[in-house]
């Protein structure tokens, strides 16, 4: 052997620190087996920054170890960085797993809750297995994670499973490196783990097999509250009109679509059009609710999703769900276990108290839920998934950024679809969906989540970022913390959130469209073309302002934005041009609006595309009242889907004059054309399609012109209006045809659930530039 090869086989030692999603995903057992197979000495353990490893052996085997460490990862693991430090050899020939170490810094990713894996599912229905029909079966590849963790490192004492001492058989699995449950923190069995039971509406336990009884109750038309991973569901038969109507009445959810859980992908195909991207989302480890085009003959109650063209479908993701469907149940409504607009119930006593007027029975268990985590909602878009609500299965996976602030940043998001973001180092951790902060319970949950994040991530924010709107509850909270405050304009935050998750640096053109956002001029923005980077922005173009009568009522009563547009278009003759359309609207309210307009009274002005959708939905007779957010827009999209691409309707582009800084997109010609088409008896769906084509062309052309003038090639799309897949597809296609690079959201919601990320990045960049 020559000197070079002798040196190659020299025994030495390395210390590795591995960051990323490496706790709670079977990473340490994987490291153990890999090192053991390569006959390397050393150890592996968890600490608050990730996983620490020391390996000792010949250089060639250490190189193989590092390569396979990254190539052969467990299914749920993800490495973001590896640091290697040479050490002197210790003469260690065996490999072991060391006890976890705690520390002051927290860098490790916390794994989301994961759907039951195939191996556990096989055992669940194997009569010879000791966990046969056990509702809490799990392993290192599946089960609860984020919803049960109380601290880091992720070890059993730091979870809500700490109260369940493992029996000898479970302990042996936990201690055996060759076992799939080696260091599976929620490991349990019927002898030592959580149990499930059924109660009546008053919380009195019922005798018998709880799963069989709950299944029979559901089959009989009852509403059952089911405790899951991150909280409760309210369930009933999805094919039973009376059961669904009763659930809506009791929950106070008049019309918003309800999610449907089905036993299998095959059953899902009976209800909706399931293409490959949708199937992949439905069957993936996150198991979100996936929006899928409904089949007209689907055996589902018409009350499940009235007026829209999609169902929100999800597959079972806990052993308890699988056991219920094994009793022969058909599709079930599975909606969040809470009174409408309130936080999800997660505690047994809380659920019995808050849901007693809704549920007939409660299927409970005694594994405590540390934090409320609702189901995620996604759609399949042209380039991948479109996040609508980011929660179970995705949160709290961090977004790795190109900017790293010198100090930890807390961003508190907006008022609707609230989330928070804690930015420490290069990792932005966005919370699960929290809800609407106008609700007192939700606001308390918001405050509690911030405290939980600080504890879990071991980060004390030095600055806070918030929306510029002075009346938002989150803004008032931020101002009361006594920290330096960075106020970020709402639509700038939207655009930066999309840029951040796509790794874009420098300037980009942003198209941001939603229902409302506090503008720099005090108006209500929402149809914006911005040129922005992570620190500042310029408003390049916007929908021309129109008056918005009635404040918050204008987001519910669609005649209000329609009246503003009609007056903007026709002036004093506005009622005469739309007499039949306005029939049935309160005469006194119409007169008050008219008098205020004639008198030149001050009225809020808006450029909101969301309100424009509402107005046109009213004119077309599709929606007179938004019973839930974006109902009118969803009806517009459903009506338009059935028609092919049509020629856009006319609009005007008004170039800026004098002190004006932005192009105005004048939609009055479009409104005139729409009313003319109605008088001619054109189909409503055809007009709705024309409206979509016009909005897409108007936005895309404005962005293309700005990109060319500013010599930019990146265009990002953000805001709640881009949850409309037809609009997203058409705008994206027009920008593609112009040779621009188009980016949309795939990690955080396109709506206000993504705003906190943008706020955090803007604050971080402003901090960095200040030095």
XYZ file of C-alpha atoms in Angstrom:
771
model
C 0.000 0.000 0.000
C 1.438 3.390 -0.959
C 1.586 6.428 1.324
C -1.465 8.085 -0.265
C -3.745 5.073 0.249
C -2.414 4.590 3.776
C -3.311 8.179 4.579
C -6.765 7.625 3.044
C -7.454 4.833 5.529
C -6.151 6.748 8.540
C -8.647 6.531 11.394
C -9.799 9.954 12.521
C -12.916 11.618 13.932
C -15.416 14.235 12.783
C -18.045 16.138 14.664
C -21.093 17.043 12.568
C -23.918 19.381 13.381
C -26.977 18.848 11.189
C -29.742 21.450 10.905
C -33.200 21.225 9.371
C -36.141 18.931 9.982
C -34.163 16.302 11.853
C -36.118 15.736 15.069
C -39.224 13.616 15.332
C -38.747 12.128 11.874
C -36.619 9.037 12.566
C -33.342 10.819 11.862
C -31.318 9.553 14.834
C -32.264 5.896 14.212
C -31.325 6.413 10.565
C -27.931 7.844 11.607
C -27.394 4.943 14.004
C -28.121 2.318 11.374
C -25.962 4.076 8.788
C -22.974 4.402 11.131
C -23.391 0.831 12.353
C -23.485 -0.510 8.779
C -20.276 1.383 7.957
C -18.629 0.184 11.186
C -18.030 3.695 12.446
C -17.652 4.561 16.104
C -19.202 7.579 17.807
C -22.640 8.808 18.789
C -25.686 10.851 17.745
C -28.011 13.022 19.799
C -30.524 15.879 19.713
C -29.961 19.368 20.978
C -31.890 22.613 20.633
C -30.042 23.440 17.385
C -30.631 20.119 15.582
C -28.680 16.845 15.672
C -25.064 16.426 16.751
C -23.024 13.490 15.460
C -19.487 12.267 16.055
C -18.104 9.571 13.774
C -14.766 7.823 13.978
C -13.201 5.586 11.352
C -11.286 5.588 8.075
C -11.696 8.658 5.837
C -13.286 6.670 3.020
C -16.087 5.425 5.291
C -16.634 8.861 6.794
C -17.032 10.296 3.288
C -19.568 7.589 2.435
C -21.409 8.348 5.692
C -21.721 12.061 4.871
C -22.862 11.346 1.310
C -25.494 8.789 2.333
C -26.600 10.994 5.226
C -27.908 13.419 2.593
C -28.980 10.914 -0.077
C -30.870 8.279 1.940
C -32.889 10.453 4.315
C -36.029 9.170 6.084
C -39.191 10.245 4.250
C -39.990 13.235 6.450
C -36.463 14.470 7.158
C -34.906 17.521 5.523
C -31.350 18.784 5.951
C -30.723 22.509 5.533
C -27.089 22.591 6.610
C -24.216 20.357 7.775
C -21.185 21.674 9.619
C -18.138 19.375 9.975
C -15.355 19.845 12.501
C -12.267 17.580 12.661
C -11.451 16.039 16.041
C -8.677 13.763 17.322
C -9.525 10.064 17.361
C -10.689 8.566 20.667
C -10.397 4.891 19.759
C -14.181 4.482 19.818
C -15.348 1.497 17.737
C -19.082 1.310 18.540
C -21.880 3.762 17.791
C -24.644 4.825 20.185
C -27.506 7.262 20.641
C -26.829 9.782 23.375
C -29.428 11.508 25.572
C -30.648 14.832 24.239
C -29.054 18.087 25.316
C -30.864 21.345 25.864
C -29.424 24.766 25.259
C -30.308 28.412 24.954
C -30.364 28.594 21.152
C -33.062 26.950 19.036
C -32.323 26.217 15.397
C -33.973 22.864 14.727
C -37.089 22.655 12.565
C -40.216 21.419 14.312
C -41.995 18.803 12.247
C -45.636 19.289 11.264
C -48.202 16.641 12.179
C -48.109 13.842 9.627
C -50.798 11.477 8.305
C -50.764 7.794 9.256
C -48.183 5.915 7.188
C -48.877 2.723 5.216
C -46.906 0.522 7.633
C -48.942 1.694 10.638
C -52.155 1.383 8.631
C -51.349 -2.259 7.833
C -50.792 -2.983 11.528
C -53.972 -1.140 12.483
C -56.075 -3.651 10.545
C -53.994 -6.769 11.266
C -55.835 -8.920 13.844
C -52.531 -10.523 14.829
C -50.880 -7.197 15.661
C -50.900 -5.968 19.250
C -52.084 -2.554 18.054
C -55.015 -3.969 16.085
C -57.703 -1.236 15.928
C -55.714 1.024 18.261
C -56.657 4.638 17.411
C -53.266 6.117 18.371
C -50.871 3.916 16.415
C -47.852 5.850 15.087
C -44.139 5.555 14.355
C -41.185 7.750 13.447
C -42.712 8.269 9.979
C -46.154 9.494 11.049
C -48.404 10.826 13.757
C -48.615 13.960 15.903
C -45.638 16.286 16.193
C -46.287 20.034 16.273
C -49.649 19.688 18.029
C -48.138 17.853 21.024
C -44.687 19.449 21.408
C -44.165 21.605 24.503
C -40.456 22.333 24.179
C -37.238 21.371 22.458
C -35.398 19.110 21.985
C -38.235 16.976 20.641
C -38.218 14.167 23.214
C -41.106 12.515 25.017
C -40.695 14.544 28.247
C -41.217 17.683 26.151
C -44.541 16.499 24.691
C -48.062 15.936 25.972
C -47.287 12.178 25.817
C -45.050 12.545 28.884
C -47.956 11.547 31.148
C -48.153 8.099 29.511
C -45.404 5.764 30.788
C -44.539 3.178 28.144
C -45.192 -0.481 28.896
C -42.224 -2.913 28.580
C -43.151 -3.843 24.979
C -43.394 -0.202 23.834
C -40.225 0.687 25.730
C -38.380 -2.151 24.003
C -39.445 -0.800 20.589
C -38.447 2.695 21.623
C -34.983 1.506 22.670
C -34.318 -0.778 19.686
C -32.395 0.964 16.872
C -33.634 -1.611 14.382
C -37.306 -0.893 15.175
C -39.521 1.545 13.236
C -40.585 3.026 16.583
C -37.059 3.654 17.812
C -37.358 6.998 19.610
C -40.877 7.574 18.254
C -41.959 10.044 20.926
C -45.770 9.438 20.754
C -45.238 5.635 20.860
C -48.038 3.840 22.727
C -50.348 0.830 22.674
C -53.708 -0.138 24.212
C -51.976 -1.129 27.462
C -50.128 2.115 28.135
C -51.370 4.864 25.861
C -54.310 7.189 25.331
C -57.827 5.836 25.044
C -60.954 6.920 23.192
C -64.541 7.054 24.449
C -67.970 8.348 23.359
C -70.217 10.687 25.350
C -73.658 12.205 24.941
C -74.127 15.942 24.423
C -73.657 16.570 28.150
C -70.346 14.707 28.333
C -71.666 11.531 29.971
C -69.695 8.487 28.809
C -71.663 5.872 26.865
C -70.897 2.163 27.304
C -69.872 0.034 24.341
C -67.326 0.210 21.517
C -66.943 3.997 21.023
C -65.906 3.790 17.370
C -68.702 1.449 16.382
C -71.247 3.535 18.296
C -69.997 6.810 16.811
C -70.157 5.287 13.334
C -73.715 4.123 13.936
C -74.688 7.593 15.173
C -73.217 9.220 12.078
C -74.943 6.703 9.853
C -78.203 7.556 11.636
C -77.899 11.256 10.851
C -76.414 12.575 14.083
C -73.716 15.238 14.414
C -70.630 13.944 16.222
C -67.772 16.096 17.514
C -64.553 14.132 16.921
C -61.298 14.983 18.659
C -58.379 14.661 16.275
C -54.713 15.696 16.142
C -54.967 19.480 16.422
C -58.540 19.929 17.598
C -62.126 18.873 16.995
C -64.133 18.239 13.854
C -67.897 18.427 13.594
C -68.964 15.477 11.448
C -72.163 14.314 9.805
C -73.212 12.383 6.713
C -72.436 14.430 3.615
C -75.285 12.825 1.644
C -77.959 13.637 4.242
C -79.710 16.963 3.518
C -81.302 17.205 6.937
C -78.070 16.426 8.784
C -76.109 19.014 6.796
C -78.826 21.646 7.195
C -78.971 20.959 10.928
C -75.188 21.311 11.222
C -75.255 24.617 9.347
C -78.063 25.967 11.512
C -76.449 24.965 14.798
C -72.939 26.108 13.844
C -74.161 29.383 12.359
C -72.492 28.632 9.027
C -75.157 29.627 6.562
C -73.493 28.956 3.222
C -69.691 28.643 3.394
C -68.642 25.344 1.749
C -68.045 22.421 4.088
C -65.118 20.005 3.752
C -65.865 16.389 2.892
C -63.747 13.469 4.112
C -63.912 10.256 2.096
C -62.505 6.811 2.788
C -60.260 6.576 -0.255
C -59.025 8.155 -3.461
C -61.466 5.940 -5.358
C -64.386 7.449 -3.435
C -63.012 10.931 -4.057
C -63.115 10.218 -7.808
C -66.864 9.566 -7.497
C -67.389 13.085 -6.168
C -64.917 15.232 -8.099
C -62.524 15.433 -11.027
C -59.255 14.165 -9.577
C -56.215 14.720 -11.782
C -52.662 13.706 -10.905
C -51.706 16.926 -9.033
C -54.897 16.765 -6.958
C -54.375 13.058 -6.239
C -50.807 13.733 -5.113
C -51.985 16.424 -2.705
C -54.797 14.253 -1.346
C -52.548 11.263 -0.653
C -49.394 13.092 0.494
C -48.193 13.093 4.108
C -49.722 16.537 4.822
C -53.268 15.399 3.848
C -54.799 18.879 3.412
C -58.288 19.724 2.267
C -57.915 19.943 -1.523
C -60.278 21.944 -3.728
C -61.378 19.757 -6.636
C -63.934 20.385 -9.430
C -67.203 18.754 -8.423
C -69.071 16.221 -10.524
C -72.640 17.190 -11.287
C -73.973 13.779 -10.294
C -71.942 13.451 -7.085
C -73.971 11.696 -4.348
C -73.551 14.629 -1.968
C -76.112 16.985 -0.429
C -76.518 20.231 -2.354
C -76.166 22.013 0.990
C -72.489 21.006 1.322
C -71.105 23.542 -1.172
C -73.963 25.658 -2.586
C -73.223 27.899 -5.549
C -69.598 26.885 -6.121
C -68.019 24.463 -8.566
C -65.581 22.701 -6.226
C -65.644 20.415 -3.235
C -63.077 20.630 -0.477
C -62.047 16.985 -0.150
C -59.680 15.302 2.282
C -58.701 11.736 3.055
C -58.402 10.181 6.538
C -55.163 11.198 8.246
C -55.466 9.685 11.734
C -55.976 6.058 12.765
C -59.288 7.111 14.326
C -60.538 8.375 10.954
C -59.535 5.111 9.266
C -61.328 3.075 11.928
C -64.530 5.077 11.526
C -64.567 4.599 7.757
C -63.804 0.892 8.177
C -67.273 0.626 9.726
C -68.743 1.278 6.278
C -69.359 5.021 6.419
C -69.780 7.010 3.237
C -68.552 10.585 2.727
C -68.646 12.719 5.866
C -68.789 16.454 6.330
C -65.701 17.265 8.429
C -65.783 20.907 9.412
C -63.805 22.732 12.077
C -65.060 22.066 15.597
C -65.918 25.590 16.643
C -68.801 28.037 16.585
C -68.399 30.144 13.448
C -65.522 32.698 13.570
C -64.223 31.336 16.899
C -61.000 29.360 17.498
C -60.933 25.602 17.109
C -61.830 23.600 20.237
C -58.999 21.353 21.412
C -59.743 20.459 25.048
C -62.417 17.924 26.058
C -64.162 20.083 28.670
C -63.921 23.146 26.442
C -65.483 21.256 23.527
C -68.372 19.937 25.598
C -69.060 23.446 26.831
C -68.689 25.298 23.512
C -70.099 22.644 21.158
C -72.933 21.249 23.289
C -75.511 23.178 21.256
C -74.083 21.803 17.996
C -73.012 18.168 18.542
C -75.262 15.269 19.539
C -72.302 13.195 20.733
C -68.575 13.579 21.419
C -65.856 11.117 20.427
C -63.098 12.034 22.870
C -59.588 10.925 23.815
C -57.107 11.809 26.549
C -54.006 12.715 24.550
C -53.732 16.434 25.286
C -53.402 18.888 22.401
C -50.783 21.524 23.132
C -51.836 23.857 20.296
C -54.865 24.196 18.041
C -54.006 23.281 14.455
C -56.808 23.386 11.896
C -56.837 21.524 8.568
C -54.858 23.114 5.760
C -56.697 24.077 2.557
C -54.968 24.035 -0.827
C -55.804 24.023 -4.512
C -53.853 22.600 -7.435
C -52.569 25.486 -9.550
C -50.821 25.654 -12.923
C -47.353 25.428 -11.317
C -48.127 23.435 -8.151
C -50.234 23.886 -5.066
C -51.973 27.151 -4.155
C -52.061 27.495 -0.352
C -55.382 28.888 0.864
C -55.036 28.079 4.577
C -51.709 26.859 5.955
C -51.998 24.791 9.116
C -51.835 21.040 9.854
C -49.285 19.177 7.765
C -47.393 22.331 6.735
C -46.997 24.579 9.786
C -44.568 25.355 11.315
C -42.123 24.409 8.552
C -39.821 27.431 8.164
C -39.195 29.413 5.005
C -35.448 29.771 4.456
C -34.637 33.364 3.444
C -31.852 35.165 1.641
C -31.913 37.930 4.246
C -30.769 37.397 7.836
C -31.667 40.124 10.353
C -29.211 41.092 13.073
C -32.015 40.766 15.641
C -35.065 38.461 15.974
C -38.185 39.926 14.328
C -41.809 39.304 15.265
C -44.429 40.068 12.595
C -48.057 40.094 13.699
C -49.859 39.912 10.335
C -53.207 41.420 9.466
C -56.748 41.401 10.822
C -58.275 38.608 8.728
C -56.907 35.079 8.337
C -54.374 35.961 10.991
C -50.958 34.340 11.232
C -47.775 35.458 12.939
C -44.162 35.072 11.858
C -41.019 34.842 13.986
C -37.827 35.474 12.035
C -34.592 34.366 13.641
C -31.470 33.965 11.579
C -32.410 32.977 8.045
C -35.488 30.974 9.073
C -38.920 32.588 9.000
C -41.384 30.453 10.953
C -44.989 31.269 10.051
C -47.683 30.068 12.416
C -50.714 28.025 11.597
C -53.939 29.837 10.612
C -55.323 31.622 13.676
C -58.559 33.240 12.450
C -60.192 36.657 12.519
C -58.857 38.969 15.232
C -62.116 40.883 15.604
C -63.288 37.868 17.625
C -62.214 38.126 21.278
C -61.431 34.407 21.624
C -59.333 34.496 18.461
C -57.441 37.539 19.672
C -56.584 35.749 22.932
C -55.461 32.755 20.864
C -53.300 35.085 18.762
C -51.566 36.461 21.888
C -51.133 32.946 23.306
C -49.599 31.731 20.030
C -47.002 34.507 20.114
C -45.965 33.449 23.627
C -45.849 29.772 22.561
C -43.681 30.640 19.564
C -41.232 32.605 21.688
C -40.917 29.665 24.075
C -40.739 26.974 21.403
C -38.258 28.795 19.181
C -36.326 30.227 22.122
C -36.390 33.667 20.589
C -37.183 37.008 22.190
C -38.095 39.533 19.475
C -36.137 42.772 19.465
C -38.415 44.496 16.925
C -41.987 44.018 15.742
C -43.537 44.480 12.297
C -47.204 45.182 11.657
C -49.728 46.549 9.161
C -50.083 50.319 8.722
C -53.825 50.182 9.427
C -54.226 52.034 12.739
C -57.366 50.163 13.794
C -56.158 46.592 13.307
C -56.026 44.650 16.569
C -52.624 43.255 15.601
C -51.285 46.768 14.959
C -52.487 47.972 18.362
C -50.893 44.895 19.954
C -47.580 45.610 18.208
C -47.566 49.243 19.335
C -48.171 48.146 22.914
C -45.133 45.858 23.174
C -42.661 48.640 23.860
C -40.398 47.485 21.012
C -39.287 49.355 17.900
C -42.152 49.052 15.393
C -41.843 48.709 11.609
C -45.151 49.495 9.908
C -45.473 47.816 6.505
C -48.046 48.715 3.874
C -50.411 45.785 3.376
C -49.840 45.137 -0.337
C -46.099 45.659 -0.085
C -46.094 42.885 2.550
C -48.075 40.644 0.187
C -45.601 41.126 -2.660
C -42.534 40.664 -0.456
C -43.959 37.462 1.035
C -44.198 35.969 -2.467
C -40.715 37.217 -3.364
C -39.278 35.762 -0.144
C -40.697 32.273 -0.520
C -39.466 32.180 -4.125
C -35.975 33.386 -3.192
C -36.179 36.571 -5.283
C -33.831 39.440 -4.543
C -33.733 42.972 -5.884
C -36.680 44.673 -7.592
C -39.715 42.969 -9.068
C -43.075 43.971 -10.460
C -45.889 42.862 -8.171
C -49.570 42.424 -8.980
C -51.476 42.467 -5.709
C -55.249 42.110 -5.677
C -57.506 41.583 -2.669
C -60.469 42.977 -0.782
C -58.906 45.621 1.383
C -55.628 47.152 2.468
C -54.823 50.493 4.036
C -53.224 52.671 1.362
C -50.519 55.293 1.713
C -53.106 57.943 0.763
C -55.715 56.722 3.261
C -57.840 55.057 0.558
C -58.743 51.365 0.475
C -56.317 49.714 -1.908
C -56.752 46.303 -3.499
C -56.043 46.321 -7.243
C -52.355 47.268 -7.360
C -49.327 47.108 -9.627
C -46.257 47.780 -7.484
C -42.558 47.904 -8.216
C -40.944 46.673 -5.032
C -37.980 45.190 -3.278
C -37.751 43.909 0.290
C -37.427 47.420 1.712
C -39.572 49.819 -0.303
C -42.085 50.062 -3.132
C -43.552 52.384 -5.736
C -47.196 52.290 -6.827
C -47.046 52.019 -10.607
C -50.728 51.448 -11.490
C -54.053 50.661 -9.842
C -57.732 50.194 -10.536
C -59.324 53.614 -10.685
C -60.986 54.588 -7.422
C -64.728 54.255 -6.969
C -66.835 55.237 -3.931
C -67.552 52.607 -1.300
C -70.759 53.252 0.594
C -71.362 51.712 4.001
C -67.957 50.890 5.448
C -67.693 47.244 6.530
C -71.216 46.599 5.237
C -69.866 47.102 1.707
C -67.897 43.843 2.011
C -71.133 41.948 2.714
C -73.889 43.741 0.772
C -72.774 43.573 -2.839
C -75.173 46.281 -4.017
C -73.044 48.851 -2.178
C -69.883 48.591 -4.319
C -72.170 48.129 -7.352
C -73.911 51.415 -6.560
C -70.538 53.158 -6.317
C -69.477 51.804 -9.701
C -72.794 52.699 -11.326
C -72.590 56.259 -10.041
C -68.953 56.483 -11.130
C -69.984 55.313 -14.602
C -73.289 57.137 -15.205
C -73.388 59.998 -12.713
C -76.866 61.286 -11.840
C -78.516 58.799 -14.227
C -77.066 55.761 -12.378
C -80.426 54.455 -11.077
C -82.170 54.865 -14.401
C -79.533 52.697 -16.091
C -79.996 49.849 -13.607
C -83.621 50.005 -12.452
C -84.350 46.297 -12.773
C -80.991 45.307 -11.257
C -81.582 47.466 -8.160
C -85.115 46.163 -7.635
C -85.489 44.758 -4.122
C -82.759 46.877 -2.552
C -83.897 49.003 0.374
C -85.152 52.288 -1.086
C -84.107 54.337 1.917
C -80.512 53.055 1.697
C -80.364 53.819 -2.030
C -81.678 57.331 -1.396
C -79.150 57.997 1.352
C -76.339 56.935 -0.981
C -77.686 59.112 -3.792
C -78.123 62.146 -1.549
C -74.580 61.839 -0.221
C -73.158 61.551 -3.728
C -75.154 64.560 -4.998
C -74.053 66.578 -1.972
C -70.413 65.731 -2.584
C -70.129 64.134 0.854
C -66.843 62.440 1.660
C -67.000 58.709 1.098
C -64.252 56.066 1.272
C -62.585 55.508 -2.095
C -61.344 52.079 -3.146
C -59.259 50.419 -5.835
C -60.166 46.952 -4.542
C -60.498 44.136 -7.064
C -62.332 42.149 -4.404
C -65.052 44.783 -4.225
C -65.133 44.949 -8.035
C -65.867 41.201 -8.108
C -68.654 41.797 -5.568
C -70.127 44.611 -7.639
C -70.180 42.667 -10.902
C -71.601 39.589 -9.150
C -74.463 41.807 -8.017
C -75.008 43.256 -11.487
C -75.129 39.724 -12.943
C -77.600 38.533 -10.305
C -75.173 35.947 -8.931
C -74.784 37.183 -5.371
C -76.652 39.868 -3.451
C -75.024 39.225 -0.099
C -71.670 37.736 0.847
C -72.660 35.201 3.473
C -68.971 34.405 3.843
C -65.801 36.066 2.605
C -65.377 35.904 -1.185
C -68.691 34.133 -1.838
C -69.467 36.484 -4.735
C -66.026 35.962 -6.260
C -66.373 32.178 -5.984
C -69.745 32.336 -7.738
C -68.234 34.507 -10.466
C -65.443 31.999 -11.056
C -67.892 29.075 -11.069
C -70.109 30.838 -13.628
C -67.164 31.734 -15.871
C -65.553 28.270 -15.852
C -68.126 26.850 -18.242
C -67.250 29.265 -21.051
C -64.214 29.431 -23.354
C -61.802 32.334 -23.609
C -63.545 35.420 -24.964
C -62.335 38.824 -26.139
C -61.694 41.169 -23.193
C -64.208 43.938 -22.618
C -63.101 47.565 -23.079
C -61.391 49.638 -20.398
C -59.260 52.785 -20.403
C -55.687 53.313 -19.311
C -55.306 56.812 -17.858
C -51.725 58.000 -17.803
C -50.582 60.005 -14.769
C -50.711 63.786 -14.968
C -49.056 66.400 -12.823
C -48.465 65.109 -9.309
C -50.099 61.753 -10.016
C -47.567 58.968 -9.721
C -49.544 55.965 -10.975
C -51.441 54.831 -14.037
C -55.198 54.486 -13.412
C -57.110 51.590 -14.947
C -60.559 52.951 -15.738
C -63.222 50.225 -15.672
C -66.242 52.373 -16.576
C -66.295 51.168 -20.213
C -66.367 47.580 -18.926
C -69.359 48.325 -16.669
C -71.237 49.911 -19.576
C -70.521 46.867 -21.756
C -71.667 44.454 -19.046
C -75.006 46.258 -18.659
C -75.396 46.284 -22.442
C -74.773 42.538 -22.597
C -77.404 41.975 -19.909
C -79.956 44.010 -21.869
C -79.168 41.869 -24.928
C -79.855 38.718 -22.914
C -76.306 37.342 -23.112
C -75.664 34.368 -20.782
C -74.455 35.367 -17.340
C -71.602 32.846 -17.497
C -70.376 34.329 -20.773
C -70.346 37.818 -19.252
C -68.556 36.501 -16.140
C -65.914 34.955 -18.393
C -65.539 38.236 -20.241
C -65.057 39.999 -16.915
C -62.279 37.565 -15.933
C -60.565 38.021 -19.293
C -60.768 41.792 -18.974
C -59.323 41.888 -15.459
C -56.540 39.490 -16.464
C -55.645 41.521 -19.565
C -55.818 44.830 -17.703
C -53.509 43.681 -14.913
C -51.101 41.772 -17.140
C -50.703 44.618 -19.661
C -50.040 47.141 -16.908
C -47.432 44.840 -15.355
C -45.800 44.098 -18.723
C -45.501 47.804 -19.542
C -44.010 48.574 -16.138
C -41.574 45.650 -16.370
C -40.338 46.866 -19.756
C -39.993 50.466 -18.620
C -38.082 49.465 -15.478
C -36.102 46.728 -17.273
C -37.365 44.017 -14.900
C -38.188 40.400 -15.739
C -39.735 39.044 -12.514
C -43.463 39.459 -11.830
C -44.997 38.169 -8.602
C -48.704 37.566 -7.964
C -50.178 37.892 -4.482
C -53.378 38.761 -2.648
C -56.570 36.872 -1.926
C -57.993 37.386 -5.428
C -55.363 34.955 -6.745
C -57.068 32.139 -4.879
C -59.304 32.407 -7.959
C -57.590 29.801 -10.134
C -59.099 31.086 -13.370
C -57.724 34.574 -12.749
C -54.340 33.154 -11.713
C -54.154 30.984 -14.850
C -55.100 33.788 -17.225
C -52.828 36.452 -15.728
C -49.953 33.965 -15.593
C -50.491 32.907 -19.215
C -50.471 36.487 -20.497
C -47.288 37.304 -18.584
C -45.648 34.099 -19.846
C -46.509 35.043 -23.426
C -44.703 38.342 -22.874
C -41.539 36.487 -21.873
C -41.644 37.438 -18.194
C -40.861 35.120 -15.282
C -43.980 34.684 -13.150
C -44.006 33.710 -9.476
C -46.960 32.830 -7.257
C -47.325 31.447 -3.747
C -46.641 27.787 -3.042
C -45.578 27.857 0.621
C -47.677 30.500 2.380
C -51.228 31.572 1.545
C -51.803 34.028 -1.269
C -54.328 35.772 1.002
C -53.730 37.527 4.300
C -52.301 34.366 5.867
C -49.050 35.215 4.063
C -48.816 38.880 5.089
C -46.849 38.219 8.307
C -43.980 36.685 6.314
C -43.766 39.782 4.118
C -43.846 42.086 7.141
C -40.999 40.171 8.791
C -38.819 40.300 5.675
C -39.403 44.032 5.166
C -38.475 44.723 8.798
C -35.376 42.522 8.497
C -34.199 44.306 5.353
C -34.787 47.741 6.875
C -32.783 46.659 9.931
C -29.992 45.388 7.712
C -29.811 48.618 5.720
C -29.742 50.691 8.895
C -26.708 48.634 9.948
